[in-house]
XYZ file of C-alpha atoms in Angstrom:
577
model
C 13.344 -22.080 2.991
C 14.335 -24.735 0.508
C 17.922 -25.917 0.787
C 20.176 -25.445 -2.207
C 20.484 -28.347 -4.573
C 23.654 -29.390 -6.367
C 21.858 -30.474 -9.525
C 21.199 -27.887 -12.244
C 17.450 -27.720 -12.892
C 16.153 -27.931 -16.431
C 15.887 -24.364 -17.816
C 12.512 -23.046 -18.982
C 11.499 -23.524 -22.574
C 12.125 -20.550 -24.879
C 10.867 -22.151 -28.065
C 7.974 -20.054 -29.442
C 6.307 -23.195 -30.752
C 6.218 -24.915 -27.352
C 2.717 -23.583 -26.701
C -0.272 -22.482 -28.709
C -0.117 -19.056 -27.106
C 1.642 -16.192 -28.800
C 3.163 -15.453 -25.393
C 4.832 -18.830 -24.867
C 8.309 -17.238 -24.870
C 7.624 -15.834 -21.429
C 7.159 -19.299 -20.064
C 4.711 -22.103 -20.777
C 2.598 -24.113 -18.380
C 4.896 -27.087 -19.011
C 7.913 -25.062 -17.881
C 6.556 -24.560 -14.355
C 4.449 -27.679 -13.805
C 7.202 -29.604 -12.028
C 8.601 -26.841 -9.872
C 8.158 -26.296 -6.155
C 5.491 -23.804 -5.056
C 8.126 -21.706 -3.269
C 9.731 -20.781 -6.574
C 9.363 -17.291 -7.898
C 7.610 -16.773 -11.223
C 7.291 -13.613 -13.236
C 6.692 -13.448 -16.987
C 10.373 -12.968 -17.760
C 11.848 -15.450 -15.315
C 9.484 -18.367 -14.893
C 11.292 -21.516 -13.832
C 13.883 -19.635 -11.833
C 15.566 -21.874 -9.266
C 14.209 -19.734 -6.444
C 12.882 -18.961 -3.905
C 13.230 -15.284 -4.812
C 11.816 -12.119 -3.355
C 8.720 -10.577 -4.910
C 9.537 -6.972 -5.603
C 9.078 -4.459 -4.206
C 10.587 -6.292 -1.289
C 11.633 -5.369 2.233
C 15.346 -4.649 2.018
C 17.786 -4.429 4.916
C 21.538 -3.973 5.215
C 23.918 -6.803 6.026
C 25.905 -5.879 9.151
C 29.664 -5.437 9.108
C 29.869 -7.976 11.927
C 28.163 -10.679 9.821
C 30.505 -13.468 8.662
C 29.360 -13.129 5.071
C 30.594 -9.536 5.005
C 34.160 -10.731 5.535
C 33.777 -13.684 3.164
C 32.116 -11.792 0.315
C 35.153 -10.006 -1.112
C 37.722 -12.690 -0.432
C 35.839 -15.974 -0.984
C 32.579 -15.339 -2.826
C 32.899 -12.351 -5.155
C 35.785 -13.571 -7.385
C 33.939 -16.768 -8.361
C 30.597 -14.942 -8.542
C 31.963 -12.433 -11.061
C 33.572 -15.228 -13.091
C 30.293 -17.213 -13.326
C 28.332 -14.127 -14.354
C 30.904 -13.247 -17.017
C 30.987 -16.812 -18.357
C 27.178 -16.763 -18.730
C 27.268 -13.353 -20.469
C 25.336 -11.692 -17.637
C 26.636 -8.153 -17.266
C 25.009 -6.612 -14.168
C 24.634 -2.988 -13.282
C 25.331 -3.895 -9.660
C 25.842 -6.892 -7.385
C 25.489 -6.830 -3.628
C 24.581 -8.728 -0.478
C 21.365 -7.636 1.257
C 18.612 -8.945 3.472
C 15.721 -9.263 1.010
C 12.279 -10.645 1.713
C 8.740 -9.873 0.724
C 5.890 -9.187 3.115
C 4.656 -12.771 2.664
C 7.837 -14.538 3.830
C 8.151 -15.239 7.577
C 10.938 -13.336 9.268
C 12.237 -16.567 10.755
C 13.316 -17.846 7.324
C 16.801 -16.986 5.984
C 16.738 -13.965 3.688
C 20.380 -13.063 2.921
C 20.357 -12.485 -0.807
C 22.894 -11.933 -3.585
C 21.040 -9.212 -5.496
C 22.076 -8.910 -9.135
C 20.576 -6.005 -11.087
C 20.962 -6.861 -14.789
C 19.339 -5.491 -17.981
C 16.190 -7.225 -19.204
C 17.877 -8.559 -22.359
C 19.498 -11.347 -20.305
C 16.099 -12.915 -19.705
C 15.544 -13.700 -23.394
C 17.796 -16.726 -23.191
C 18.736 -19.256 -20.520
C 21.936 -17.549 -19.359
C 20.353 -15.949 -16.291
C 18.809 -19.294 -15.310
C 22.094 -21.186 -15.666
C 23.983 -18.416 -13.834
C 21.675 -18.656 -10.825
C 21.988 -22.446 -10.782
C 25.785 -22.405 -10.923
C 26.036 -19.676 -8.294
C 23.843 -21.656 -5.909
C 25.958 -24.741 -6.493
C 29.101 -22.779 -5.691
C 27.628 -21.159 -2.562
C 26.486 -24.550 -1.329
C 29.979 -25.991 -1.736
C 31.568 -23.227 0.367
C 29.060 -23.426 3.205
C 26.423 -20.865 2.114
C 23.689 -23.218 1.002
C 20.937 -20.922 2.359
C 22.155 -17.943 0.327
C 19.469 -16.738 -2.087
C 20.411 -15.552 -5.568
C 18.205 -12.991 -7.247
C 18.718 -11.670 -10.777
C 16.244 -8.976 -11.753
C 15.964 -5.920 -13.942
C 14.694 -3.541 -11.287
C 14.523 -0.623 -13.725
C 12.402 -2.487 -16.290
C 9.913 -3.654 -13.722
C 8.800 -0.213 -12.536
C 5.717 0.035 -14.707
C 3.149 2.705 -13.921
C -0.562 2.047 -13.686
C -2.956 4.356 -15.528
C -6.740 4.565 -15.120
C -8.876 3.621 -18.098
C -11.262 6.251 -19.479
C -14.947 5.429 -18.863
C -15.655 5.983 -22.566
C -13.047 3.471 -23.780
C -14.502 0.591 -25.883
C -13.346 -1.998 -23.379
C -15.822 -0.640 -20.809
C -18.728 -2.201 -22.789
C -16.880 -5.520 -23.095
C -15.625 -5.703 -19.513
C -18.557 -7.661 -17.971
C -18.159 -10.308 -20.720
C -14.416 -10.509 -20.088
C -14.896 -10.831 -16.357
C -17.396 -13.660 -16.802
C -14.972 -15.455 -19.153
C -12.213 -15.147 -16.554
C -14.453 -16.200 -13.679
C -15.533 -19.296 -15.567
C -11.937 -20.385 -16.040
C -11.149 -19.633 -12.383
C -14.185 -21.595 -11.193
C -12.782 -24.579 -13.050
C -9.436 -24.034 -11.283
C -10.362 -23.121 -7.712
C -6.785 -23.681 -6.502
C -5.749 -20.535 -8.372
C -6.790 -18.493 -5.287
C -7.379 -15.231 -7.147
C -8.246 -12.247 -4.951
C -9.017 -9.599 -7.571
C -9.593 -9.134 -11.272
C -9.060 -5.769 -12.860
C -7.921 -3.905 -15.930
C -5.688 -0.849 -16.253
C -3.228 0.625 -18.689
C 0.252 -0.462 -17.685
C 3.509 1.061 -18.867
C 5.672 4.154 -18.957
C 4.751 5.566 -22.357
C 3.437 9.091 -22.804
C 0.724 9.993 -23.482
C -0.788 7.428 -21.132
C -3.227 6.191 -23.802
C -0.239 4.619 -25.606
C 0.199 2.061 -22.790
C -1.449 -1.325 -23.420
C -4.679 -2.364 -21.750
C -3.669 -4.968 -19.159
C -5.846 -7.451 -17.301
C -4.403 -7.966 -13.811
C -5.076 -11.117 -11.846
C -3.939 -10.843 -8.223
C -3.385 -13.674 -5.748
C -1.349 -14.267 -2.573
C 0.341 -17.195 -4.381
C 0.679 -17.231 -8.168
C 1.864 -20.797 -8.754
C -1.509 -22.148 -9.881
C -2.377 -19.022 -11.836
C 0.871 -19.256 -13.774
C 0.011 -22.810 -14.713
C -3.249 -21.746 -16.385
C -1.986 -18.420 -17.751
C -1.579 -19.718 -21.298
C -5.049 -21.257 -21.199
C -6.576 -17.952 -20.069
C -4.609 -16.147 -22.768
C -5.894 -18.570 -25.407
C -9.507 -18.033 -24.307
C -9.108 -14.269 -24.526
C -7.562 -14.555 -27.983
C -10.355 -16.877 -29.184
C -12.944 -14.299 -28.094
C -11.187 -11.544 -30.047
C -9.415 -9.888 -27.078
C -5.961 -10.488 -28.475
C -4.886 -6.842 -28.036
C -5.086 -7.004 -24.228
C -2.077 -7.913 -22.107
C -2.384 -10.341 -19.199
C -0.417 -9.786 -15.988
C -0.347 -12.035 -12.913
C 0.719 -10.327 -9.708
C 1.490 -11.777 -6.301
C -0.186 -9.367 -3.909
C -2.746 -9.207 -1.128
C -5.716 -6.988 -0.509
C -4.776 -5.049 2.597
C -7.095 -3.129 4.849
C -5.528 0.262 5.380
C -4.887 0.313 9.136
C -1.429 1.179 10.429
C 0.617 2.324 13.407
C 2.426 5.668 12.905
C 1.148 9.180 12.380
C 1.939 12.953 12.570
C 0.172 15.361 14.991
C -3.573 14.962 15.299
C -4.089 16.604 18.712
C -6.991 18.985 18.082
C -10.306 19.454 19.874
C -11.992 19.839 16.520
C -11.595 16.437 14.811
C -11.404 17.217 11.115
C -11.378 14.856 8.165
C -8.153 12.904 7.779
C -7.130 12.726 11.421
C -5.978 9.577 13.200
C -8.423 7.465 15.200
C -8.832 3.924 16.478
C -10.403 1.733 19.114
C -9.253 2.292 22.691
C -6.631 -0.265 23.593
C -5.829 -1.090 19.951
C -2.455 -0.594 18.306
C -4.026 -0.020 14.866
C -4.917 3.385 13.514
C -7.287 4.514 10.753
C -8.751 7.728 9.410
C -11.729 9.873 10.342
C -13.347 10.313 6.942
C -15.833 13.075 7.696
C -19.300 13.630 9.122
C -22.870 12.656 8.246
C -26.121 14.035 9.622
C -28.931 11.543 10.204
C -32.567 12.478 10.701
C -35.367 10.281 12.157
C -39.105 10.358 11.409
C -39.673 12.902 14.182
C -37.181 15.329 12.673
C -34.538 14.720 15.339
C -31.022 14.961 13.933
C -27.766 13.359 15.051
C -24.317 14.092 13.634
C -21.865 11.227 13.490
C -18.285 10.710 12.334
C -17.542 8.129 9.631
C -14.737 5.553 9.396
C -14.279 1.831 8.618
C -15.595 -1.036 10.734
C -12.227 -2.834 10.550
C -10.536 0.186 12.119
C -12.575 -0.095 15.329
C -13.074 -3.877 15.317
C -9.926 -4.595 17.459
C -11.655 -2.843 20.353
C -14.597 -5.239 20.380
C -14.685 -7.924 23.080
C -13.548 -11.204 21.571
C -16.919 -12.868 22.314
C -18.732 -10.168 20.278
C -16.552 -10.052 17.185
C -18.101 -12.957 15.288
C -21.644 -11.675 15.801
C -20.679 -8.104 14.882
C -18.832 -9.298 11.779
C -22.003 -11.074 10.577
C -24.746 -8.689 11.722
C -23.040 -5.345 12.376
C -23.724 -3.011 15.330
C -27.192 -1.442 15.730
C -27.693 2.091 17.096
C -27.473 2.461 20.886
C -25.939 -0.986 21.392
C -22.984 -0.976 23.776
C -20.320 0.635 21.579
C -16.564 0.619 21.411
C -14.735 3.654 22.782
C -12.877 5.477 19.996
C -9.806 7.594 20.725
C -8.293 10.309 18.602
C -5.357 10.163 18.131
C -4.527 6.561 18.940
C -1.935 5.736 21.595
C 0.752 4.642 19.082
C 0.223 7.840 17.078
C 0.406 9.970 20.235
C 3.567 8.296 21.429
C 5.159 8.542 17.989
C 4.359 12.266 17.867
C 5.769 12.889 21.355
C 8.911 10.934 20.465
C 9.461 12.990 17.306
C 9.182 16.233 19.337
C 11.526 14.944 22.041
C 14.143 13.960 19.425
C 14.011 17.469 17.918
C 14.252 18.981 21.395
C 17.190 16.784 22.282
C 19.099 17.740 19.109
C 18.720 21.461 19.875
C 19.564 21.133 23.572
C 22.659 19.065 22.727
C 24.093 21.991 20.692
C 23.249 24.814 23.087
C 26.151 24.302 25.598
C 28.766 24.574 22.858
C 26.997 27.615 21.454
C 27.003 29.275 24.906
C 30.714 28.522 25.306
C 31.516 29.953 21.893
C 29.527 33.102 22.725
C 31.524 33.578 25.942
C 34.763 33.346 23.990
C 33.592 35.896 21.428
C 32.440 38.248 24.178
C 35.889 38.127 25.817
C 37.604 38.830 22.493
C 35.303 41.800 21.883
C 36.155 43.177 25.367
C 39.866 42.745 24.609
C 39.468 44.526 21.288
C 40.450 41.459 19.276
C 37.027 41.243 17.666
C 34.828 44.010 16.292
C 31.784 45.090 18.346
C 28.640 43.149 17.425
C 30.667 40.411 15.730
C 28.841 38.045 18.059
C 25.385 39.147 16.858
C 24.928 36.315 14.383
C 25.707 33.724 17.103
C 23.356 35.490 19.514
C 20.595 35.260 16.880
C 21.256 31.541 16.452
C 21.133 30.967 20.222
C 17.968 33.065 20.537
C 16.307 31.044 17.782
C 17.375 27.778 19.473
C 16.011 28.936 22.844
C 12.733 29.918 21.195
C 12.524 26.496 19.521
C 13.195 24.764 22.864
C 10.343 26.645 24.564
C 8.024 25.971 21.612
C 8.820 22.241 21.551
C 8.434 21.966 25.349
C 5.038 23.666 25.105
C 3.969 21.359 22.238
C 4.970 18.272 24.250
C 3.143 19.546 27.312
C -0.007 20.474 25.374
C -0.102 17.193 23.436
C 0.358 15.151 26.643
C -2.382 17.104 28.437
C -4.701 16.780 25.439
C -4.253 13.026 25.278
C -4.824 12.567 29.025
C -7.952 14.714 29.129
C -9.581 14.595 25.689
C -8.305 11.566 23.752
C -11.716 9.858 23.906
C -13.469 11.000 20.740
C -16.715 9.138 21.319
C -18.308 5.713 21.000
C -19.332 3.582 18.044
C -22.984 4.290 17.373
C -23.558 1.810 14.525
C -21.468 -0.285 12.144
C -21.856 -2.575 9.127
C -19.686 -5.516 10.198
C -18.295 -7.516 7.272
C -21.525 -7.890 5.290
C -22.395 -7.556 1.619
C -24.977 -5.260 0.080
C -27.823 -6.447 -2.127
C -25.520 -5.579 -5.064
C -22.916 -7.953 -3.557
C -20.570 -5.096 -2.652
C -18.454 -5.464 0.497
C -19.564 -3.179 3.350
C -17.108 -1.783 5.904
C -18.339 1.310 7.722
C -18.730 2.564 11.301
C -20.428 5.659 12.747
C -19.074 7.444 15.842
C -21.155 9.552 18.222
C -18.812 12.281 19.549
C -18.323 13.114 23.215
C -19.568 16.517 24.376
C -16.035 17.918 24.740
C -15.111 17.099 21.139
C -16.550 18.784 18.043
C -16.551 18.178 14.280
C -13.885 19.918 12.251
C -14.690 21.731 9.059
C -14.030 19.826 5.807
C -10.376 20.386 4.966
C -10.668 20.590 1.182
C -7.651 20.979 -1.134
C -6.876 24.228 -2.938
C -5.762 25.033 -6.483
C -2.546 26.866 -7.382
C -4.148 30.191 -6.487
C -5.187 28.980 -3.042
C -8.866 28.731 -3.947
C -10.714 25.638 -2.617
C -11.437 23.325 -5.540
C -14.329 21.537 -3.860
C -16.284 23.933 -1.723
C -18.831 22.160 0.491
C -19.058 18.401 0.277
C -22.200 16.926 -1.225
C -23.467 13.540 -2.368
C -22.284 12.291 -5.758
C -24.553 13.023 -8.663
C -22.958 11.930 -11.949
C -21.227 8.630 -12.795
C -18.031 8.600 -10.671
C -15.970 6.540 -13.154
C -12.968 8.342 -14.721
C -13.432 11.363 -12.411
C -10.474 13.104 -10.759
C -10.647 12.714 -7.000
C -8.803 13.524 -3.763
C -8.754 12.210 -0.245
C -7.196 13.222 3.047
C -5.865 10.285 5.041
C -4.119 9.847 8.337
C -0.904 8.426 6.769
C -0.457 9.925 3.303
C -2.392 13.144 3.896
C -3.838 14.908 0.895
C -3.425 12.866 -2.309
C -5.002 12.987 -5.757
C -6.064 10.211 -8.101
C -8.502 9.193 -10.773
C -11.303 6.639 -10.613
C -10.672 3.768 -13.030
C -13.209 3.515 -15.839
C -13.650 -0.203 -15.069
C -14.616 -1.603 -11.717
C -12.575 -4.452 -10.279
C -13.916 -7.828 -9.095
C -12.713 -9.056 -5.704
C -12.991 -12.542 -4.254
C -13.147 -13.236 -0.519
C -10.920 -16.060 0.697
C -12.746 -19.347 1.215
C -15.803 -18.368 -0.790
C -17.003 -19.075 -4.314
C -16.203 -16.559 -7.023
C -18.854 -13.808 -6.726
C -19.121 -10.706 -8.884
C -18.083 -8.384 -6.069
C -17.561 -5.106 -7.896
C -15.557 -2.281 -6.318
C -14.503 1.198 -7.376
C -10.728 1.487 -7.875
C -8.704 4.670 -7.627
C -5.254 4.965 -9.229
C -2.813 7.565 -7.931
C -1.685 10.395 -10.200
C 1.571 12.354 -10.441
C 3.414 9.068 -9.821
C 2.336 9.118 -6.159
C 0.473 6.570 -4.076
C -3.156 7.433 -3.487
C -3.319 5.638 -0.147
C -1.361 3.515 2.287
C -1.838 1.698 5.578
C -3.640 3.968 8.045
C -5.790 5.721 5.405
C -8.751 3.371 6.002
C -11.923 5.352 6.508
C -11.022 8.351 4.348
C -13.719 9.877 2.146
C -12.890 9.959 -1.572
C -14.135 13.190 -3.116
C -14.257 14.642 -6.655
C -12.752 18.032 -7.459
C -16.333 19.296 -7.556
C -16.877 18.290 -3.953
C -18.995 15.171 -4.584
C -18.340 12.219 -2.274
C -17.493 9.145 -4.373
C -17.342 6.749 -1.436
C -15.360 5.413 1.517
C -11.801 4.098 1.181
C -11.490 0.692 2.825
C -8.549 -1.281 1.412
C -5.976 -1.582 -1.359
C -3.120 -3.627 -2.726
C 0.227 -3.631 -0.954
C 2.386 -3.931 -4.045
C 0.251 -2.175 -6.663
C -0.965 1.393 -6.292
C -4.660 0.482 -6.230
C -7.204 1.736 -3.729
C -10.633 0.121 -3.189
C -13.647 2.304 -2.388
C -17.193 1.489 -1.268
C -19.505 3.508 -3.617
C -21.340 6.359 -1.885
C -24.866 5.260 -2.888
C -24.320 1.733 -1.556
C -22.786 3.161 1.654
C -25.688 5.552 2.360
C -28.359 2.990 1.516
C -26.953 0.530 4.027
C -26.475 3.195 6.744
C -30.111 4.204 6.375
C -31.258 0.575 6.550
C -29.269 -0.147 9.697
C -30.029 3.107 11.561
C -33.638 3.507 10.294
C -32.763 7.154 9.689
C -32.207 9.311 6.629
C -28.866 10.845 5.624
C -29.530 14.571 5.059
C -27.427 17.314 3.515
C -27.630 21.068 4.094
């Protein structure tokens, strides 16, 4: 982390005429050109004397035993409040927390003075000068590593809304993408990972929220420097009504390490699985039936290649990444559930069991006292019935939990091996330049496919029926998925595909389907990799493979591309009954 400096940095320009862009008030390229790459930049606080946490961040409590806890009230807070008041910054709250984003190493200091203040303070330089003066003060009193963060956490919680496939921008989107790619090719240091467009805001109806182009990169320093130039190009081409948002985020494959119960002989869609010996878990998406030229059929389970990749021998990984895994090659053993998921489930049961058993002795003692009082005539007969019912319920719960622990342990010891990888894509691209990430699992004889677990409507009627291949255009359709981490969730396919860029490569037009969560819920999270994405009519849109950590965006391999590649690799046909 950068050490605090005693000099007050030059505040960012707020003069609307300082740039040719109509958005120059949010910060011009000149205002950030001389700043260190560690500094935090968002449209309303470019030039902040950071480094600051990129929200949503990982927040932890400061311990009572920490020295700063004792110093905060007596030494730091009086001057802190005076500086904020002098700079006309009136916060909703001020506190000391551990604050870091997922990109900052844990070894770096992260104790942060978090100041939640209304957005109006960012329209002048008061917030900037307040941060600078606070950091000078903290440095003088021995807290030079203390981070100061002023943010309007309420104003920054914008929702993302899918764009309708029939919106006029859909026709213009390929032209806009090419314009953006051209500018990014000329500035390769920008490091963009994805280009997309959504409606962003909290207005209702959702169509009232502005169309927003989102450029995502692990580091936004170089993107912020060319933001005004990109804006100017968009304006010159007549796209002046579209907002531009730069987000620091990473594309994250959805593998994770905690899960509920998935101990069933029938492995249904949405259950936990992973490579034997791996600590990562993904999702069993569902089942496909393949048929060869002789009419012989084989049923296989479907998930992502990156979910099972950790189980590959290290000397095979590079070759499998480039060429995939052909049928009948020596495959990786897949277990269901994974060891971390199994241990997490057993631990949760043991904690529940321990809580109940801890209370039983006192309940028994209280019952004995009531029984004696009933015998002595002090209490009415049957006045102990309620307590007896409580004890009986606790005893039943103890037996049930003990049985569940025993059954889950026996299941994992005897039947955890689901099968072996039969074929996989590796990390290749299709002829359409779409990223491939699939794996097929041939089940062991003692395990069997589970029936599709489709969601139901309010009346309990399945909304999907039997699953089938997608027929119509999937864009703008309402969809659902069942994943190992977030379970059953609903979303809508964005009317515009996103463009993703693989690190270290040129800027290809790698188009992906994007699903946005509905009902203000996330559509997917880590551990949901491999889930099938299905329309309410039961049509399979594709296979979930990754998403953004900060934004609620889920990337999906289209079904037609997925099936085409599976058939090419296996030399068999995907059939449906």
